[in-house]
Amino acid sequence: MIGILVKIIDIYSLLIVISTIGSWFNFRNNKYFKYSEILFDYIDKLTEPYLKLFKILIPVGAGSIDISPIIGLTLLNFVKRVLVGMVFY
């Protein structure tokens, strides 16, 4: 059972990474990646509610940096380590 939860955390962490990388590039309305807009919108719908909990914007020049993926991934990694620790305790 805990192994399944660890896999779910791994998959969700991967989705957060994909969502973050997708936000750096303009995959929307791209003629070479026809279905990328649908894919990234779906991934954003899955990850945004969790990342919104940690939304912290750091002003940098004219823009800002969102560190919510870093905080979210760190928390998921901590929960995963606790779950794995429960198995081997």
PDB file of N, CA and C in Angstrom:
ATOM      1  N   MET A   1       0.819  -1.197   0.000  1.00  0.00           N
ATOM      2  CA  MET A   1       0.000   0.000   0.000  1.00  0.00           C
ATOM      3  C   MET A   1       0.869   1.269   0.000  1.00  0.00           C
ATOM      4  N   ILE A   2       1.892   1.274   0.841  1.00  0.00           N
ATOM      5  CA  ILE A   2       2.769   2.441   0.899  1.00  0.00           C
ATOM      6  C   ILE A   2       3.555   2.573  -0.400  1.00  0.00           C
ATOM      7  N   GLY A   3       3.888   1.445  -1.026  1.00  0.00           N
ATOM      8  CA  GLY A   3       4.577   1.483  -2.313  1.00  0.00           C
ATOM      9  C   GLY A   3       3.753   2.184  -3.376  1.00  0.00           C
ATOM     10  N   ILE A   4       2.441   1.973  -3.334  1.00  0.00           N
ATOM     11  CA  ILE A   4       1.548   2.633  -4.297  1.00  0.00           C
ATOM     12  C   ILE A   4       1.532   4.142  -4.046  1.00  0.00           C
ATOM     13  N   LEU A   5       1.469   4.540  -2.773  1.00  0.00           N
ATOM     14  CA  LEU A   5       1.486   5.970  -2.446  1.00  0.00           C
ATOM     15  C   LEU A   5       2.792   6.624  -2.881  1.00  0.00           C
ATOM     16  N   VAL A   6       3.900   5.909  -2.721  1.00  0.00           N
ATOM     17  CA  VAL A   6       5.199   6.441  -3.148  1.00  0.00           C
ATOM     18  C   VAL A   6       5.222   6.625  -4.661  1.00  0.00           C
ATOM     19  N   LYS A   7       4.665   5.677  -5.407  1.00  0.00           N
ATOM     20  CA  LYS A   7       4.596   5.803  -6.875  1.00  0.00           C
ATOM     21  C   LYS A   7       3.715   6.982  -7.289  1.00  0.00           C
ATOM     22  N   ILE A   8       2.603   7.164  -6.589  1.00  0.00           N
ATOM     23  CA  ILE A   8       1.723   8.293  -6.894  1.00  0.00           C
ATOM     24  C   ILE A   8       2.456   9.617  -6.645  1.00  0.00           C
ATOM     25  N   ILE A   9       3.203   9.693  -5.548  1.00  0.00           N
ATOM     26  CA  ILE A   9       3.984  10.902  -5.258  1.00  0.00           C
ATOM     27  C   ILE A   9       5.033  11.123  -6.339  1.00  0.00           C
ATOM     28  N   ASP A  10       5.687  10.053  -6.798  1.00  0.00           N
ATOM     29  CA  ASP A  10       6.675  10.178  -7.877  1.00  0.00           C
ATOM     30  C   ASP A  10       6.046  10.702  -9.161  1.00  0.00           C
ATOM     31  N   ILE A  11       4.901  10.165  -9.517  1.00  0.00           N
ATOM     32  CA  ILE A  11       4.212  10.596 -10.745  1.00  0.00           C
ATOM     33  C   ILE A  11       3.773  12.053 -10.624  1.00  0.00           C
ATOM     34  N   TYR A  12       3.231  12.418  -9.463  1.00  0.00           N
ATOM     35  CA  TYR A  12       2.786  13.799  -9.262  1.00  0.00           C
ATOM     36  C   TYR A  12       3.971  14.761  -9.283  1.00  0.00           C
ATOM     37  N   SER A  13       5.085  14.338  -8.714  1.00  0.00           N
ATOM     38  CA  SER A  13       6.297  15.165  -8.761  1.00  0.00           C
ATOM     39  C   SER A  13       6.743  15.374 -10.201  1.00  0.00           C
ATOM     40  N   LEU A  14       6.683  14.335 -10.999  1.00  0.00           N
ATOM     41  CA  LEU A  14       7.040  14.454 -12.415  1.00  0.00           C
ATOM     42  C   LEU A  14       6.099  15.414 -13.133  1.00  0.00           C
ATOM     43  N   LEU A  15       4.816  15.362 -12.810  1.00  0.00           N
ATOM     44  CA  LEU A  15       3.860  16.289 -13.424  1.00  0.00           C
ATOM     45  C   LEU A  15       4.171  17.738 -13.040  1.00  0.00           C
ATOM     46  N   ILE A  16       4.596  17.959 -11.803  1.00  0.00           N
ATOM     47  CA  ILE A  16       4.970  19.310 -11.382  1.00  0.00           C
ATOM     48  C   ILE A  16       6.179  19.796 -12.177  1.00  0.00           C
ATOM     49  N   VAL A  17       7.158  18.920 -12.375  1.00  0.00           N
ATOM     50  CA  VAL A  17       8.346  19.295 -13.155  1.00  0.00           C
ATOM     51  C   VAL A  17       7.954  19.608 -14.599  1.00  0.00           C
ATOM     52  N   ILE A  18       7.110  18.774 -15.188  1.00  0.00           N
ATOM     53  CA  ILE A  18       6.662  19.000 -16.568  1.00  0.00           C
ATOM     54  C   ILE A  18       5.891  20.316 -16.665  1.00  0.00           C
ATOM     55  N   SER A  19       5.037  20.580 -15.697  1.00  0.00           N
ATOM     56  CA  SER A  19       4.271  21.833 -15.687  1.00  0.00           C
ATOM     57  C   SER A  19       5.191  23.039 -15.580  1.00  0.00           C
ATOM     58  N   THR A  20       6.215  22.925 -14.742  1.00  0.00           N
ATOM     59  CA  THR A  20       7.159  24.038 -14.563  1.00  0.00           C
ATOM     60  C   THR A  20       7.946  24.290 -15.846  1.00  0.00           C
ATOM     61  N   ILE A  21       8.455  23.230 -16.445  1.00  0.00           N
ATOM     62  CA  ILE A  21       9.205  23.384 -17.694  1.00  0.00           C
ATOM     63  C   ILE A  21       8.290  23.909 -18.806  1.00  0.00           C
ATOM     64  N   GLY A  22       7.064  23.425 -18.836  1.00  0.00           N
ATOM     65  CA  GLY A  22       6.110  23.905 -19.835  1.00  0.00           C
ATOM     66  C   GLY A  22       5.781  25.376 -19.691  1.00  0.00           C
ATOM     67  N   SER A  23       5.879  25.900 -18.470  1.00  0.00           N
ATOM     68  CA  SER A  23       5.594  27.324 -18.280  1.00  0.00           C
ATOM     69  C   SER A  23       6.738  28.203 -18.781  1.00  0.00           C
ATOM     70  N   TRP A  24       7.909  27.642 -18.957  1.00  0.00           N
ATOM     71  CA  TRP A  24       9.054  28.411 -19.452  1.00  0.00           C
ATOM     72  C   TRP A  24       9.003  28.606 -20.963  1.00  0.00           C
ATOM     73  N   PHE A  25       8.334  27.704 -21.668  1.00  0.00           N
ATOM     74  CA  PHE A  25       8.296  27.731 -23.125  1.00  0.00           C
ATOM     75  C   PHE A  25       6.877  27.946 -23.592  1.00  0.00           C
ATOM     76  N   ASN A  26       6.735  28.456 -24.803  1.00  0.00           N
ATOM     77  CA  ASN A  26       5.420  28.695 -25.368  1.00  0.00           C
ATOM     78  C   ASN A  26       5.024  27.511 -26.251  1.00  0.00           C
ATOM     79  N   PHE A  27       4.418  26.506 -25.620  1.00  0.00           N
ATOM     80  CA  PHE A  27       3.948  25.348 -26.372  1.00  0.00           C
ATOM     81  C   PHE A  27       2.528  25.558 -26.884  1.00  0.00           C
ATOM     82  N   ARG A  28       1.874  26.586 -26.408  1.00  0.00           N
ATOM     83  CA  ARG A  28       0.505  26.823 -26.838  1.00  0.00           C
ATOM     84  C   ARG A  28       0.495  27.425 -28.242  1.00  0.00           C
ATOM     85  N   ASN A  29      -0.467  26.975 -29.027  1.00  0.00           N
ATOM     86  CA  ASN A  29      -0.621  27.430 -30.411  1.00  0.00           C
ATOM     87  C   ASN A  29       0.650  27.213 -31.233  1.00  0.00           C
ATOM     88  N   ASN A  30       1.301  26.112 -30.998  1.00  0.00           N
ATOM     89  CA  ASN A  30       2.518  25.780 -31.726  1.00  0.00           C
ATOM     90  C   ASN A  30       2.166  24.773 -32.804  1.00  0.00           C
ATOM     91  N   LYS A  31       2.497  25.076 -34.041  1.00  0.00           N
ATOM     92  CA  LYS A  31       2.095  24.192 -35.139  1.00  0.00           C
ATOM     93  C   LYS A  31       2.871  22.878 -35.142  1.00  0.00           C
ATOM     94  N   TYR A  32       4.009  22.827 -34.468  1.00  0.00           N
ATOM     95  CA  TYR A  32       4.801  21.597 -34.432  1.00  0.00           C
ATOM     96  C   TYR A  32       4.351  20.646 -33.335  1.00  0.00           C
ATOM     97  N   PHE A  33       3.781  21.189 -32.290  1.00  0.00           N
ATOM     98  CA  PHE A  33       3.280  20.384 -31.186  1.00  0.00           C
ATOM     99  C   PHE A  33       1.768  20.586 -31.114  1.00  0.00           C
ATOM    100  N   LYS A  34       1.069  19.853 -31.941  1.00  0.00           N
ATOM    101  CA  LYS A  34      -0.353  20.069 -32.157  1.00  0.00           C
ATOM    102  C   LYS A  34      -1.188  19.892 -30.883  1.00  0.00           C
ATOM    103  N   TYR A  35      -0.913  18.880 -30.095  1.00  0.00           N
ATOM    104  CA  TYR A  35      -1.729  18.577 -28.930  1.00  0.00           C
ATOM    105  C   TYR A  35      -1.082  19.016 -27.617  1.00  0.00           C
ATOM    106  N   SER A  36      -0.007  19.786 -27.704  1.00  0.00           N
ATOM    107  CA  SER A  36       0.692  20.193 -26.493  1.00  0.00           C
ATOM    108  C   SER A  36      -0.153  21.130 -25.630  1.00  0.00           C
ATOM    109  N   GLU A  37      -0.961  21.973 -26.238  1.00  0.00           N
ATOM    110  CA  GLU A  37      -1.798  22.879 -25.455  1.00  0.00           C
ATOM    111  C   GLU A  37      -2.774  22.093 -24.586  1.00  0.00           C
ATOM    112  N   ILE A  38      -3.385  21.072 -25.147  1.00  0.00           N
ATOM    113  CA  ILE A  38      -4.319  20.238 -24.393  1.00  0.00           C
ATOM    114  C   ILE A  38      -3.590  19.515 -23.264  1.00  0.00           C
ATOM    115  N   LEU A  39      -2.417  18.981 -23.570  1.00  0.00           N
ATOM    116  CA  LEU A  39      -1.633  18.252 -22.580  1.00  0.00           C
ATOM    117  C   LEU A  39      -1.221  19.159 -21.426  1.00  0.00           C
ATOM    118  N   PHE A  40      -0.668  20.320 -21.723  1.00  0.00           N
ATOM    119  CA  PHE A  40      -0.209  21.218 -20.668  1.00  0.00           C
ATOM    120  C   PHE A  40      -1.370  21.815 -19.882  1.00  0.00           C
ATOM    121  N   ASP A  41      -2.490  22.068 -20.512  1.00  0.00           N
ATOM    122  CA  ASP A  41      -3.669  22.539 -19.771  1.00  0.00           C
ATOM    123  C   ASP A  41      -4.142  21.479 -18.782  1.00  0.00           C
ATOM    124  N   TYR A  42      -4.131  20.214 -19.204  1.00  0.00           N
ATOM    125  CA  TYR A  42      -4.545  19.119 -18.326  1.00  0.00           C
ATOM    126  C   TYR A  42      -3.576  18.974 -17.153  1.00  0.00           C
ATOM    127  N   ILE A  43      -2.281  19.035 -17.427  1.00  0.00           N
ATOM    128  CA  ILE A  43      -1.281  18.935 -16.360  1.00  0.00           C
ATOM    129  C   ILE A  43      -1.402  20.113 -15.400  1.00  0.00           C
ATOM    130  N   ASP A  44      -1.638  21.307 -15.927  1.00  0.00           N
ATOM    131  CA  ASP A  44      -1.826  22.482 -15.069  1.00  0.00           C
ATOM    132  C   ASP A  44      -3.049  22.329 -14.163  1.00  0.00           C
ATOM    133  N   LYS A  45      -4.132  21.750 -14.686  1.00  0.00           N
ATOM    134  CA  LYS A  45      -5.329  21.528 -13.873  1.00  0.00           C
ATOM    135  C   LYS A  45      -5.060  20.544 -12.742  1.00  0.00           C
ATOM    136  N   LEU A  46      -4.153  19.602 -12.968  1.00  0.00           N
ATOM    137  CA  LEU A  46      -3.819  18.624 -11.932  1.00  0.00           C
ATOM    138  C   LEU A  46      -2.873  19.195 -10.876  1.00  0.00           C
ATOM    139  N   THR A  47      -1.956  20.038 -11.277  1.00  0.00           N
ATOM    140  CA  THR A  47      -0.914  20.500 -10.351  1.00  0.00           C
ATOM    141  C   THR A  47      -1.198  21.863  -9.719  1.00  0.00           C
ATOM    142  N   GLU A  48      -1.954  22.706 -10.369  1.00  0.00           N
ATOM    143  CA  GLU A  48      -2.152  24.077  -9.887  1.00  0.00           C
ATOM    144  C   GLU A  48      -2.817  24.167  -8.510  1.00  0.00           C
ATOM    145  N   PRO A  49      -3.825  23.354  -8.185  1.00  0.00           N
ATOM    146  CA  PRO A  49      -4.413  23.475  -6.839  1.00  0.00           C
ATOM    147  C   PRO A  49      -3.391  23.222  -5.724  1.00  0.00           C
ATOM    148  N   TYR A  50      -2.505  22.263  -5.908  1.00  0.00           N
ATOM    149  CA  TYR A  50      -1.472  21.973  -4.917  1.00  0.00           C
ATOM    150  C   TYR A  50      -0.435  23.093  -4.874  1.00  0.00           C
ATOM    151  N   LEU A  51       0.028  23.541  -6.026  1.00  0.00           N
ATOM    152  CA  LEU A  51       1.061  24.572  -6.069  1.00  0.00           C
ATOM    153  C   LEU A  51       0.543  25.925  -5.585  1.00  0.00           C
ATOM    154  N   LYS A  52      -0.751  26.145  -5.722  1.00  0.00           N
ATOM    155  CA  LYS A  52      -1.337  27.412  -5.278  1.00  0.00           C
ATOM    156  C   LYS A  52      -1.203  27.587  -3.761  1.00  0.00           C
ATOM    157  N   LEU A  53      -1.086  26.475  -3.031  1.00  0.00           N
ATOM    158  CA  LEU A  53      -0.900  26.542  -1.577  1.00  0.00           C
ATOM    159  C   LEU A  53       0.409  27.223  -1.194  1.00  0.00           C
ATOM    160  N   PHE A  54       1.401  27.132  -2.078  1.00  0.00           N
ATOM    161  CA  PHE A  54       2.748  27.624  -1.781  1.00  0.00           C
ATOM    162  C   PHE A  54       3.149  28.810  -2.650  1.00  0.00           C
ATOM    163  N   LYS A  55       2.203  29.454  -3.265  1.00  0.00           N
ATOM    164  CA  LYS A  55       2.487  30.528  -4.224  1.00  0.00           C
ATOM    165  C   LYS A  55       3.214  31.677  -3.543  1.00  0.00           C
ATOM    166  N   ILE A  56       4.500  31.801  -3.839  1.00  0.00           N
ATOM    167  CA  ILE A  56       5.322  32.893  -3.334  1.00  0.00           C
ATOM    168  C   ILE A  56       6.068  33.465  -4.530  1.00  0.00           C
ATOM    169  N   LEU A  57       5.861  34.736  -4.793  1.00  0.00           N
ATOM    170  CA  LEU A  57       6.526  35.396  -5.912  1.00  0.00           C
ATOM    171  C   LEU A  57       7.654  36.266  -5.387  1.00  0.00           C
ATOM    172  N   ILE A  58       8.831  36.077  -5.946  1.00  0.00           N
ATOM    173  CA  ILE A  58       9.985  36.878  -5.576  1.00  0.00           C
ATOM    174  C   ILE A  58      10.233  37.867  -6.707  1.00  0.00           C
ATOM    175  N   PRO A  59      10.141  39.176  -6.431  1.00  0.00           N
ATOM    176  CA  PRO A  59      10.361  40.154  -7.492  1.00  0.00           C
ATOM    177  C   PRO A  59      11.814  40.152  -7.970  1.00  0.00           C
ATOM    178  N   VAL A  60      11.967  40.101  -9.290  1.00  0.00           N
ATOM    179  CA  VAL A  60      13.296  40.137  -9.913  1.00  0.00           C
ATOM    180  C   VAL A  60      13.203  41.084 -11.100  1.00  0.00           C
ATOM    181  N   GLY A  61      13.793  42.240 -10.977  1.00  0.00           N
ATOM    182  CA  GLY A  61      13.740  43.217 -12.067  1.00  0.00           C
ATOM    183  C   GLY A  61      12.305  43.576 -12.379  1.00  0.00           C
ATOM    184  N   ALA A  62      11.943  43.454 -13.660  1.00  0.00           N
ATOM    185  CA  ALA A  62      10.589  43.786 -14.090  1.00  0.00           C
ATOM    186  C   ALA A  62       9.625  42.622 -13.898  1.00  0.00           C
ATOM    187  N   GLY A  63      10.144  41.402 -13.645  1.00  0.00           N
ATOM    188  CA  GLY A  63       9.289  40.225 -13.499  1.00  0.00           C
ATOM    189  C   GLY A  63       9.338  39.670 -12.092  1.00  0.00           C
ATOM    190  N   SER A  64       9.000  38.410 -11.991  1.00  0.00           N
ATOM    191  CA  SER A  64       9.051  37.748 -10.694  1.00  0.00           C
ATOM    192  C   SER A  64       9.298  36.259 -10.900  1.00  0.00           C
ATOM    193  N   ILE A  65       9.785  35.610  -9.849  1.00  0.00           N
ATOM    194  CA  ILE A  65      10.054  34.176  -9.882  1.00  0.00           C
ATOM    195  C   ILE A  65       9.098  33.499  -8.914  1.00  0.00           C
ATOM    196  N   ASP A  66       8.426  32.460  -9.379  1.00  0.00           N
ATOM    197  CA  ASP A  66       7.509  31.690  -8.552  1.00  0.00           C
ATOM    198  C   ASP A  66       8.261  30.482  -8.000  1.00  0.00           C
ATOM    199  N   ILE A  67       8.374  30.401  -6.677  1.00  0.00           N
ATOM    200  CA  ILE A  67       9.112  29.284  -6.086  1.00  0.00           C
ATOM    201  C   ILE A  67       8.182  28.188  -5.553  1.00  0.00           C
ATOM    202  N   SER A  68       6.901  28.244  -5.886  1.00  0.00           N
ATOM    203  CA  SER A  68       5.967  27.231  -5.400  1.00  0.00           C
ATOM    204  C   SER A  68       6.332  25.816  -5.853  1.00  0.00           C
ATOM    205  N   PRO A  69       6.862  25.604  -7.078  1.00  0.00           N
ATOM    206  CA  PRO A  69       7.256  24.230  -7.431  1.00  0.00           C
ATOM    207  C   PRO A  69       8.382  23.689  -6.548  1.00  0.00           C
ATOM    208  N   ILE A  70       9.303  24.554  -6.159  1.00  0.00           N
ATOM    209  CA  ILE A  70      10.402  24.108  -5.297  1.00  0.00           C
ATOM    210  C   ILE A  70       9.863  23.696  -3.930  1.00  0.00           C
ATOM    211  N   ILE A  71       8.994  24.513  -3.365  1.00  0.00           N
ATOM    212  CA  ILE A  71       8.417  24.204  -2.056  1.00  0.00           C
ATOM    213  C   ILE A  71       7.540  22.953  -2.149  1.00  0.00           C
ATOM    214  N   GLY A  72       6.720  22.876  -3.189  1.00  0.00           N
ATOM    215  CA  GLY A  72       5.835  21.721  -3.362  1.00  0.00           C
ATOM    216  C   GLY A  72       6.592  20.423  -3.529  1.00  0.00           C
ATOM    217  N   LEU A  73       7.645  20.437  -4.346  1.00  0.00           N
ATOM    218  CA  LEU A  73       8.450  19.227  -4.544  1.00  0.00           C
ATOM    219  C   LEU A  73       9.200  18.844  -3.272  1.00  0.00           C
ATOM    220  N   THR A  74       9.672  19.838  -2.531  1.00  0.00           N
ATOM    221  CA  THR A  74      10.366  19.556  -1.271  1.00  0.00           C
ATOM    222  C   THR A  74       9.424  18.884  -0.275  1.00  0.00           C
ATOM    223  N   LEU A  75       8.196  19.380  -0.178  1.00  0.00           N
ATOM    224  CA  LEU A  75       7.228  18.781   0.736  1.00  0.00           C
ATOM    225  C   LEU A  75       6.857  17.360   0.299  1.00  0.00           C
ATOM    226  N   LEU A  76       6.657  17.164  -0.999  1.00  0.00           N
ATOM    227  CA  LEU A  76       6.350  15.816  -1.494  1.00  0.00           C
ATOM    228  C   LEU A  76       7.497  14.848  -1.212  1.00  0.00           C
ATOM    229  N   ASN A  77       8.719  15.316  -1.388  1.00  0.00           N
ATOM    230  CA  ASN A  77       9.879  14.474  -1.106  1.00  0.00           C
ATOM    231  C   ASN A  77       9.944  14.129   0.383  1.00  0.00           C
ATOM    232  N   PHE A  78       9.623  15.076   1.247  1.00  0.00           N
ATOM    233  CA  PHE A  78       9.602  14.819   2.683  1.00  0.00           C
ATOM    234  C   PHE A  78       8.552  13.770   3.037  1.00  0.00           C
ATOM    235  N   VAL A  79       7.345  13.913   2.490  1.00  0.00           N
ATOM    236  CA  VAL A  79       6.275  12.942   2.746  1.00  0.00           C
ATOM    237  C   VAL A  79       6.681  11.561   2.245  1.00  0.00           C
ATOM    238  N   LYS A  80       7.302  11.508   1.101  1.00  0.00           N
ATOM    239  CA  LYS A  80       7.763  10.237   0.548  1.00  0.00           C
ATOM    240  C   LYS A  80       8.791   9.581   1.470  1.00  0.00           C
ATOM    241  N   ARG A  81       9.719  10.367   1.978  1.00  0.00           N
ATOM    242  CA  ARG A  81      10.736   9.825   2.894  1.00  0.00           C
ATOM    243  C   ARG A  81      10.109   9.321   4.190  1.00  0.00           C
ATOM    244  N   VAL A  82       9.106  10.009   4.686  1.00  0.00           N
ATOM    245  CA  VAL A  82       8.408   9.559   5.890  1.00  0.00           C
ATOM    246  C   VAL A  82       7.704   8.228   5.621  1.00  0.00           C
ATOM    247  N   LEU A  83       7.035   8.133   4.476  1.00  0.00           N
ATOM    248  CA  LEU A  83       6.344   6.881   4.132  1.00  0.00           C
ATOM    249  C   LEU A  83       7.324   5.721   3.991  1.00  0.00           C
ATOM    250  N   VAL A  84       8.437   5.961   3.327  1.00  0.00           N
ATOM    251  CA  VAL A  84       9.441   4.903   3.168  1.00  0.00           C
ATOM    252  C   VAL A  84      10.046   4.552   4.521  1.00  0.00           C
ATOM    253  N   GLY A  85      10.228   5.547   5.370  1.00  0.00           N
ATOM    254  CA  GLY A  85      10.750   5.298   6.710  1.00  0.00           C
ATOM    255  C   GLY A  85       9.801   4.458   7.544  1.00  0.00           C
ATOM    256  N   MET A  86       8.516   4.605   7.312  1.00  0.00           N
ATOM    257  CA  MET A  86       7.524   3.796   8.045  1.00  0.00           C
ATOM    258  C   MET A  86       7.627   2.326   7.668  1.00  0.00           C
ATOM    259  N   VAL A  87       8.006   2.055   6.448  1.00  0.00           N
ATOM    260  CA  VAL A  87       8.124   0.666   5.991  1.00  0.00           C
ATOM    261  C   VAL A  87       9.326  -0.001   6.644  1.00  0.00           C
ATOM    262  N   PHE A  88      10.419   0.721   6.778  1.00  0.00           N
ATOM    263  CA  PHE A  88      11.661   0.130   7.274  1.00  0.00           C
ATOM    264  C   PHE A  88      11.857   0.348   8.768  1.00  0.00           C
ATOM    265  N   TYR A  89      10.870   0.871   9.477  1.00  0.00           N
ATOM    266  CA  TYR A  89      11.013   1.094  10.907  1.00  0.00           C
ATOM    267  C   TYR A  89      10.613  -0.128  11.684  1.00  0.00           C
TER     268      TYR A  89
END
